[in-house]
Short mmCIF file of C-alpha atoms in Angstrom, two decimals:
data_model
loop_
_atom_site.label_atom_id
_atom_site.label_comp_id
_atom_site.label_asym_id
_atom_site.label_seq_id
_atom_site.Cartn_x
_atom_site.Cartn_y
_atom_site.Cartn_z
CA ASP A 279 15.36 -4.66 -16.13
CA ALA A 280 15.74 -8.15 -17.38
CA GLY A 281 19.71 -8.96 -17.92
CA ILE A 282 19.68 -9.30 -21.78
CA THR A 283 22.56 -7.91 -23.58
CA GLN A 284 22.55 -8.01 -27.38
CA SER A 285 25.90 -7.97 -29.46
CA PRO A 286 26.67 -6.09 -31.91
CA ARG A 287 24.30 -3.39 -31.78
CA HIS A 288 24.40 -2.14 -34.96
CA LYS A 289 26.19 -3.67 -38.16
CA VAL A 290 26.17 -3.09 -41.59
CA THR A 291 27.25 -6.30 -44.18
CA GLU A 292 27.61 -6.83 -47.37
CA THR A 293 24.70 -9.09 -49.56
CA GLY A 294 25.60 -12.53 -49.28
CA THR A 295 27.65 -12.79 -46.29
CA PRO A 296 27.15 -14.71 -43.58
CA VAL A 297 26.00 -12.50 -39.80
CA THR A 298 25.63 -14.05 -36.45
CA LEU A 299 23.92 -11.87 -33.65
CA ARG A 300 24.02 -12.75 -29.89
CA CYS A 301 21.88 -12.67 -26.99
CA HIS A 302 23.12 -13.23 -23.57
CA GLN A 303 20.89 -13.51 -20.45
CA THR A 304 21.90 -13.45 -16.88
CA GLU A 305 18.41 -14.71 -15.58
CA ASN A 306 19.00 -18.17 -15.98
CA HIS A 307 15.11 -18.03 -17.83
CA ARG A 308 14.41 -21.01 -20.03
CA TYR A 309 12.53 -19.39 -23.07
CA MET A 310 14.29 -17.48 -25.38
CA TYR A 311 13.07 -15.58 -28.71
CA TRP A 312 14.29 -13.57 -32.04
CA TYR A 313 11.70 -11.35 -33.25
CA ARG A 314 12.70 -8.81 -36.31
CA GLN A 315 10.49 -5.07 -36.40
CA ASP A 316 10.10 -3.75 -39.48
CA PRO A 317 7.68 -0.57 -40.41
CA GLY A 318 4.40 -1.65 -41.36
CA HIS A 319 4.63 -5.67 -40.27
CA GLY A 320 5.74 -4.86 -36.87
CA LEU A 321 7.10 -7.51 -34.48
CA ARG A 322 7.42 -10.88 -35.95
CA LEU A 323 8.83 -13.83 -34.23
CA ILE A 324 11.75 -15.60 -36.20
CA HIS A 325 12.61 -18.71 -34.07
CA TYR A 326 12.35 -19.46 -30.16
CA SER A 327 14.09 -21.94 -28.00
CA TYR A 328 12.53 -23.79 -25.06
CA GLY A 329 15.94 -24.97 -23.44
CA VAL A 330 19.28 -26.00 -24.49
CA LYS A 331 19.47 -27.18 -27.88
CA ASP A 332 15.80 -27.20 -27.90
CA THR A 333 14.28 -24.90 -30.59
CA ASP A 334 11.34 -24.22 -33.13
CA LYS A 335 10.35 -22.27 -36.09
CA GLY A 336 8.27 -19.08 -35.81
CA GLU A 337 6.31 -17.06 -38.82
CA VAL A 338 9.46 -15.70 -40.92
CA SER A 339 12.28 -18.27 -40.02
CA ASP A 340 13.30 -18.32 -43.97
CA GLY A 341 16.84 -17.50 -44.63
CA TYR A 342 17.66 -17.75 -40.44
CA SER A 343 18.86 -20.32 -38.16
CA VAL A 344 19.53 -20.09 -34.73
CA SER A 345 21.43 -22.53 -31.78
CA ARG A 346 21.71 -22.44 -27.82
CA SER A 347 24.30 -24.33 -26.77
CA LYS A 348 24.04 -22.95 -23.14
CA THR A 349 21.38 -21.81 -21.08
CA GLU A 350 22.43 -17.71 -21.13
CA ASP A 351 23.26 -17.41 -24.91
CA PHE A 352 20.66 -17.74 -28.14
CA LEU A 353 22.44 -17.21 -31.71
CA LEU A 354 20.98 -15.84 -34.77
CA THR A 355 22.86 -16.93 -38.01
CA LEU A 356 21.82 -15.12 -41.28
CA GLU A 357 23.47 -17.90 -43.51
CA SER A 358 23.76 -15.68 -46.23
CA ALA A 359 22.47 -12.17 -45.94
CA THR A 360 19.79 -10.44 -48.12
CA SER A 361 18.56 -7.00 -48.47
CA SER A 362 14.92 -8.29 -46.79
CA GLN A 363 16.95 -8.58 -43.74
CA THR A 364 17.90 -5.49 -43.14
CA SER A 365 15.62 -4.50 -39.99
CA VAL A 366 16.01 -4.31 -36.18
CA TYR A 367 16.26 -7.42 -34.31
CA PHE A 368 14.96 -8.16 -30.95
CA CYS A 369 15.72 -10.97 -28.13
CA ALA A 370 13.36 -11.85 -25.98
CA ILE A 371 13.08 -13.62 -22.62
CA SER A 372 10.49 -15.59 -20.35
CA GLU A 373 10.36 -17.82 -17.34
CA SER A 374 8.83 -20.93 -16.54
CA GLU A 375 7.69 -21.88 -13.40
CA GLN A 376 8.40 -25.84 -13.72
CA PRO A 377 10.94 -27.49 -16.41
CA ILE A 378 8.29 -28.57 -18.57
CA ALA A 379 5.51 -25.99 -18.25
CA ALA A 380 4.68 -23.49 -20.74
CA PRO A 381 5.92 -19.89 -19.83
CA ARG A 382 4.15 -18.49 -17.23
CA GLY A 383 5.19 -14.62 -17.26
CA GLU A 384 6.00 -11.46 -19.09
CA GLN A 385 8.57 -11.56 -21.80
CA PHE A 386 11.30 -9.19 -21.75
CA PHE A 387 13.31 -7.91 -24.68
CA GLY A 388 16.93 -6.70 -25.08
CA PRO A 389 18.02 -3.26 -26.59
CA GLY A 390 18.05 -4.71 -30.29
CA THR A 391 20.73 -4.90 -32.78
CA ARG A 392 19.87 -2.78 -36.21
CA LEU A 393 21.34 -4.72 -39.75
CA THR A 394 21.67 -3.24 -42.32
CA VAL A 395 22.41 -5.29 -45.66
CA LEU A 396 24.27 -3.80 -48.65
CA LYS B 210 -4.72 -17.56 -37.55
CA GLN B 211 -4.59 -14.61 -34.54
CA GLU B 212 -4.76 -11.31 -35.84
CA VAL B 213 -3.83 -8.08 -33.17
CA THR B 214 -5.24 -4.87 -34.40
CA GLN B 215 -4.59 -1.37 -32.63
CA ILE B 216 -6.21 1.94 -33.49
CA PRO B 217 -5.31 4.58 -33.20
CA ALA B 218 -2.69 4.22 -34.90
CA ALA B 219 -1.32 7.74 -33.53
CA LEU B 220 -2.55 10.06 -31.24
CA SER B 221 -1.77 13.77 -30.00
CA VAL B 222 -3.10 14.88 -26.68
CA PRO B 223 -2.62 17.91 -24.29
CA GLU B 224 -0.62 17.32 -21.31
CA GLY B 225 -2.71 16.04 -18.30
CA GLU B 226 -5.17 14.39 -20.36
CA ASN B 227 -7.08 11.00 -19.66
CA LEU B 228 -6.42 8.79 -22.48
CA VAL B 229 -7.60 4.99 -23.65
CA LEU B 230 -5.09 3.18 -25.90
CA ASN B 231 -7.40 -0.01 -27.71
CA CYS B 232 -5.72 -3.17 -28.68
CA SER B 233 -8.57 -6.20 -30.33
CA PHE B 234 -7.55 -9.58 -30.96
CA THR B 235 -9.36 -12.17 -33.07
CA ASP B 236 -9.05 -15.37 -31.19
CA SER B 237 -10.43 -15.21 -27.82
CA ALA B 238 -8.11 -18.50 -26.62
CA ILE B 239 -5.43 -16.61 -25.25
CA TYR B 240 -2.92 -17.35 -22.29
CA ASN B 241 -2.28 -13.75 -21.92
CA LEU B 242 -2.09 -10.10 -23.24
CA GLN B 243 1.12 -7.83 -22.62
CA TRP B 244 1.43 -4.12 -22.86
CA PHE B 245 4.68 -2.73 -23.72
CA ARG B 246 6.44 0.92 -24.58
CA GLN B 247 8.86 1.61 -26.99
CA ASP B 248 11.01 4.71 -27.47
CA PRO B 249 12.43 5.64 -30.80
CA GLY B 250 15.33 3.22 -31.35
CA LYS B 251 14.93 1.82 -28.14
CA GLY B 252 13.92 -1.83 -26.86
CA LEU B 253 10.30 -2.78 -25.48
CA THR B 254 9.97 -2.17 -21.96
CA SER B 255 7.13 -4.00 -20.23
CA LEU B 256 4.27 -2.54 -18.83
CA LEU B 257 1.55 -4.71 -17.97
CA LEU B 258 0.48 -8.64 -18.28
CA ILE B 259 -2.85 -9.63 -17.88
CA GLN B 260 -3.48 -13.31 -17.34
CA SER B 261 -6.43 -14.63 -19.19
CA SER B 262 -8.39 -15.30 -16.07
CA GLN B 263 -8.07 -11.65 -14.88
CA ARG B 264 -9.86 -8.59 -15.86
CA GLU B 265 -7.28 -5.81 -15.17
CA GLN B 266 -3.90 -5.04 -14.23
CA THR B 267 -2.75 -1.63 -12.59
CA SER B 268 0.46 0.25 -12.26
CA GLY B 269 1.02 3.77 -11.29
CA ARG B 270 -1.20 5.87 -13.90
CA LEU B 271 -1.67 3.25 -16.00
CA ASN B 272 -4.51 0.11 -16.02
CA ALA B 273 -4.87 -1.98 -18.16
CA SER B 274 -8.41 -4.29 -18.90
CA LEU B 275 -9.02 -7.36 -20.64
CA ASP B 276 -12.19 -8.56 -22.41
CA LYS B 277 -11.33 -11.62 -23.99
CA SER B 278 -14.97 -12.83 -24.87
CA SER B 279 -15.12 -9.73 -27.06
CA GLY B 280 -11.54 -9.70 -27.91
CA ARG B 281 -10.34 -6.40 -26.76
CA SER B 282 -7.72 -5.01 -24.23
CA THR B 283 -7.56 -0.95 -23.21
CA LEU B 284 -4.55 0.39 -21.89
CA TYR B 285 -5.72 3.59 -20.05
CA ILE B 286 -3.43 6.29 -19.06
CA ALA B 287 -4.14 8.77 -16.33
CA ALA B 288 -3.13 12.33 -16.12
CA SER B 289 -0.73 12.14 -19.27
CA GLN B 290 2.70 14.08 -19.38
CA PRO B 291 5.49 14.84 -22.45
CA GLY B 292 7.62 11.91 -20.81
CA ASP B 293 4.58 9.49 -21.89
CA SER B 294 5.47 10.06 -25.21
CA ALA B 295 6.33 6.90 -27.15
CA THR B 296 4.61 4.06 -29.22
CA TYR B 297 2.45 1.41 -27.25
CA LEU B 298 2.36 -1.73 -28.41
CA CYS B 299 0.15 -4.50 -27.05
CA ALA B 300 1.09 -8.41 -27.96
CA VAL B 301 -1.08 -11.57 -27.65
CA ARG B 302 0.30 -15.31 -25.88
CA SER B 303 -2.12 -17.24 -27.86
CA GLY B 304 -0.06 -21.32 -27.60
CA ASN B 305 1.80 -22.76 -25.07
CA THR B 306 5.39 -21.87 -26.32
CA GLY B 307 5.28 -18.34 -25.40
CA LYS B 308 5.55 -16.93 -29.01
CA LEU B 309 3.65 -13.36 -28.90
CA ILE B 310 1.68 -12.00 -31.46
CA PHE B 311 1.88 -8.34 -31.61
CA GLY B 312 -0.49 -4.96 -32.55
CA GLN B 313 1.14 -2.78 -34.98
CA GLY B 314 1.23 -0.33 -32.02
CA THR B 315 -0.24 3.01 -31.28
CA THR B 316 2.21 6.26 -31.26
CA LEU B 317 1.22 8.89 -28.55
CA GLN B 318 2.63 12.43 -28.16
CA VAL B 319 1.85 14.22 -25.65
CA LYS B 320 2.22 18.06 -26.03
CA PRO B 321 3.54 20.36 -22.75
#
């Protein structure tokens, strides 16, 4: 299994509070992704990173920000959590054969974080 | 906009049956297609990756095919076992950033 961990694994918070989720990889892969999974919507991309300090938006990025200061860590922040952000959040990684090449192959997923916003 | 559809949404079969899960996508300009398995409350496990230039990939009892021109992929599971019970997801990569577009999944139950 790819070395991907997510923390925390479970979190309950209140509306309006900031929340940060962490994804840590030991594979030295260049690309990292944050998805959310919701019944009826499946998995949707929130943000992704193609290198240290290089990030871009996915299809459901409103209300979320990300940061990547090191290759191994990708943080997802909910600036002011809302009940609509209750979800399961997955981090994923993929490799790249060359520094500027698009990711070649498989994406590997972390175990997920279950977030409940009351 | 790429859309991915999986049919059926749920499937129940007796142990030992061979079965096929279907995945269709609307834009044939894909880089690759990946099949995943997800157990309840767990993360996604990658099963097979098919590059756009390939027609099929095999791993053990699993065989995935890809027909880009018709926008279809199938996952064939031979001699199904109760341990194969899970949700199976397909996802396509269309752009050069690695972003995946997922189908809604097929939930498989294999009865002993």
